[in-house]
XYZ file of C-alpha atoms in Angstrom:
179
model
C -24.876 25.304 -32.480
C -22.815 25.752 -29.342
C -19.142 24.800 -29.600
C -17.947 22.812 -26.587
C -14.349 21.702 -26.026
C -13.321 18.269 -24.831
C -9.898 18.494 -23.183
C -8.122 15.194 -22.571
C -4.706 13.801 -21.733
C -2.753 12.848 -24.859
C -2.308 9.049 -24.783
C 0.958 7.232 -25.335
C 1.912 6.303 -28.887
C 0.409 3.131 -30.347
C 2.720 0.199 -29.721
C 3.809 1.408 -26.274
C 3.456 -1.277 -23.569
C 0.865 0.822 -21.687
C -0.952 2.114 -24.780
C -4.247 0.317 -24.088
C -4.756 1.829 -20.634
C -3.449 5.202 -21.807
C -5.703 5.323 -24.883
C -8.850 4.534 -22.888
C -9.386 8.285 -22.620
C -10.049 8.361 -26.385
C -13.082 6.103 -25.876
C -14.381 8.583 -23.308
C -13.684 11.522 -25.636
C -15.681 9.903 -28.434
C -18.571 9.050 -26.090
C -18.786 12.659 -24.877
C -18.443 13.962 -28.453
C -21.257 11.698 -29.687
C -23.519 12.835 -26.850
C -22.783 16.487 -27.601
C -23.568 15.992 -31.294
C -26.842 14.237 -30.371
C -27.733 17.286 -28.263
C -27.047 19.628 -31.177
C -23.617 20.908 -30.104
C -20.311 20.963 -31.940
C -17.524 19.180 -30.012
C -13.931 20.366 -30.379
C -11.293 17.856 -29.229
C -8.177 19.399 -27.647
C -5.350 17.277 -26.176
C -3.493 18.643 -23.140
C 0.279 18.119 -23.006
C 3.218 19.903 -21.442
C 3.228 22.229 -24.468
C 1.102 24.832 -22.715
C 1.453 27.454 -25.456
C 0.036 25.072 -28.080
C -2.821 24.125 -25.767
C -3.753 27.748 -25.070
C -3.672 28.553 -28.804
C -5.940 25.583 -29.540
C -8.400 26.668 -26.848
C -8.407 30.237 -28.150
C -8.968 29.072 -31.754
C -11.794 26.770 -30.660
C -13.854 29.644 -29.226
C -15.928 27.347 -27.040
C -18.363 28.219 -24.285
C -17.536 25.300 -21.989
C -14.780 22.734 -21.573
C -15.378 19.078 -20.707
C -12.250 18.260 -18.713
C -11.379 14.584 -19.184
C -7.700 14.925 -18.169
C -6.471 12.341 -15.676
C -2.766 13.007 -16.165
C -0.381 15.106 -18.226
C 2.205 13.249 -20.310
C 1.349 10.127 -18.271
C 2.188 11.826 -14.959
C -0.844 11.437 -12.660
C 0.595 13.996 -10.231
C -0.128 16.638 -12.876
C -3.783 15.606 -13.269
C -5.095 18.750 -11.592
C -3.044 21.121 -13.719
C -5.361 21.231 -16.765
C -8.219 22.361 -14.500
C -5.899 24.968 -12.968
C -4.987 26.332 -16.409
C -8.653 26.482 -17.419
C -9.506 28.208 -14.159
C -6.699 30.749 -14.521
C -7.907 31.549 -18.044
C -11.461 32.049 -16.758
C -12.860 29.220 -18.867
C -15.834 27.341 -17.419
C -15.175 23.595 -17.234
C -16.771 20.418 -15.962
C -15.428 18.306 -13.140
C -13.621 19.030 -9.931
C -11.429 21.997 -9.137
C -7.617 21.625 -9.186
C -7.155 21.076 -5.438
C -9.754 18.303 -5.329
C -8.127 16.584 -8.311
C -4.671 16.796 -6.738
C -5.888 15.548 -3.360
C -7.759 12.613 -4.861
C -4.757 11.517 -6.929
C -2.395 11.380 -3.922
C -3.591 8.375 -1.899
C -1.455 9.247 1.134
C -2.614 12.851 1.258
C -6.239 11.722 0.836
C -5.787 9.318 3.730
C -4.346 12.071 5.930
C -7.256 14.407 5.128
C -9.752 11.653 5.997
C -7.965 10.848 9.254
C -7.759 14.541 10.218
C -11.526 14.678 9.708
C -12.041 11.796 12.151
C -12.687 9.133 9.504
C -11.018 5.810 10.278
C -8.873 4.316 7.538
C -6.696 1.191 7.539
C -3.072 1.574 8.612
C -0.634 2.260 5.835
C 3.048 2.397 5.164
C 4.727 4.408 2.430
C 7.763 2.619 1.049
C 10.410 4.974 -0.354
C 12.670 2.323 -1.859
C 15.649 2.959 0.414
C 15.288 0.827 3.540
C 14.866 -2.925 3.890
C 11.199 -3.777 4.219
C 10.015 -5.979 7.079
C 6.283 -5.235 7.058
C 6.533 -3.402 10.359
C 3.253 -2.051 11.706
C 1.106 -3.788 9.121
C -1.570 -6.395 9.668
C -1.717 -8.899 6.837
C -3.272 -9.303 4.336
C -2.243 -5.970 2.797
C -2.968 -4.253 -0.489
C 0.027 -2.700 -2.250
C -0.837 0.165 -4.558
C 0.902 3.119 -6.172
C 0.639 6.372 -4.266
C 0.029 8.544 -7.325
C -2.388 6.842 -9.684
C -5.995 7.392 -10.563
C -8.735 4.909 -9.701
C -7.455 1.316 -9.710
C -4.455 1.754 -12.008
C -1.629 -0.434 -10.725
C -3.932 -2.617 -8.605
C -4.779 -6.222 -9.477
C -4.895 -9.665 -7.829
C -1.098 -9.652 -7.485
C -1.383 -6.520 -5.308
C -2.797 -8.503 -2.367
C -0.172 -9.975 -0.040
C -1.006 -12.384 2.784
C 2.595 -13.324 3.540
C 5.092 -10.713 4.842
C 7.969 -12.741 3.406
C 6.516 -12.683 -0.105
C 5.970 -8.925 0.137
C 9.490 -8.372 1.464
C 10.907 -10.350 -1.471
C 8.782 -8.436 -4.009
C 8.821 -4.880 -2.686
C 11.866 -3.614 -4.636
C 10.443 -4.840 -7.954
C 7.068 -3.274 -7.168
C 8.728 0.009 -6.216
C 10.684 0.178 -9.504
C 7.485 -0.236 -11.539
C-alpha cells in the first residue's frame, strides 16, 4: 500500500463565526482520503499551519510518496495560500496542484487582472479601495461588484456585493473595507 499525504489548511476552532466556511476543507480531505482508500492507498492527513517545524516533522514521519495539496490559506490568511506548495517544492516532495507562483497570482485578484491585461485580455475596469480616501465611485460604471482582493474563489462575494447606486456604495464602503 502506498502512503499518500493530504496536506490542508487547519480550520478555525469550532464555534468561531467563520468556522463553517473554514472547516469546508475537512470535507474535501475526507473525500480525497476515501478515494485513496478505495484505490488501495493509505492516506495520511497533515494540517499546515505557521508552525513550519511541526509540519516538516509530520511530513518526514509520514514517509509518503506524494502529497495532495488542499491548502487554500495558512492560518486563515489567503495571501499565504501558495506557501505550502513552496515548502513542498523546496523539500523536493512531489505534490498535486499548481506551483507556488500560480497559487499566489490566482489569489491576488488585482495582480491577476494586471497579468490578463498585460497579455491583451480585456477585463472590466476596477478600483482598489485602500480605506483612506473618501470614495466617490470615480471611474466606475455601475452596477459594480465589490469583492475582497485576497480571497479564494467566491469567498466574500454574495448578493450584497452588487451595487447599482454609487451613493449606496459610498455609504457602505468603509464597513466593507473593515470586514
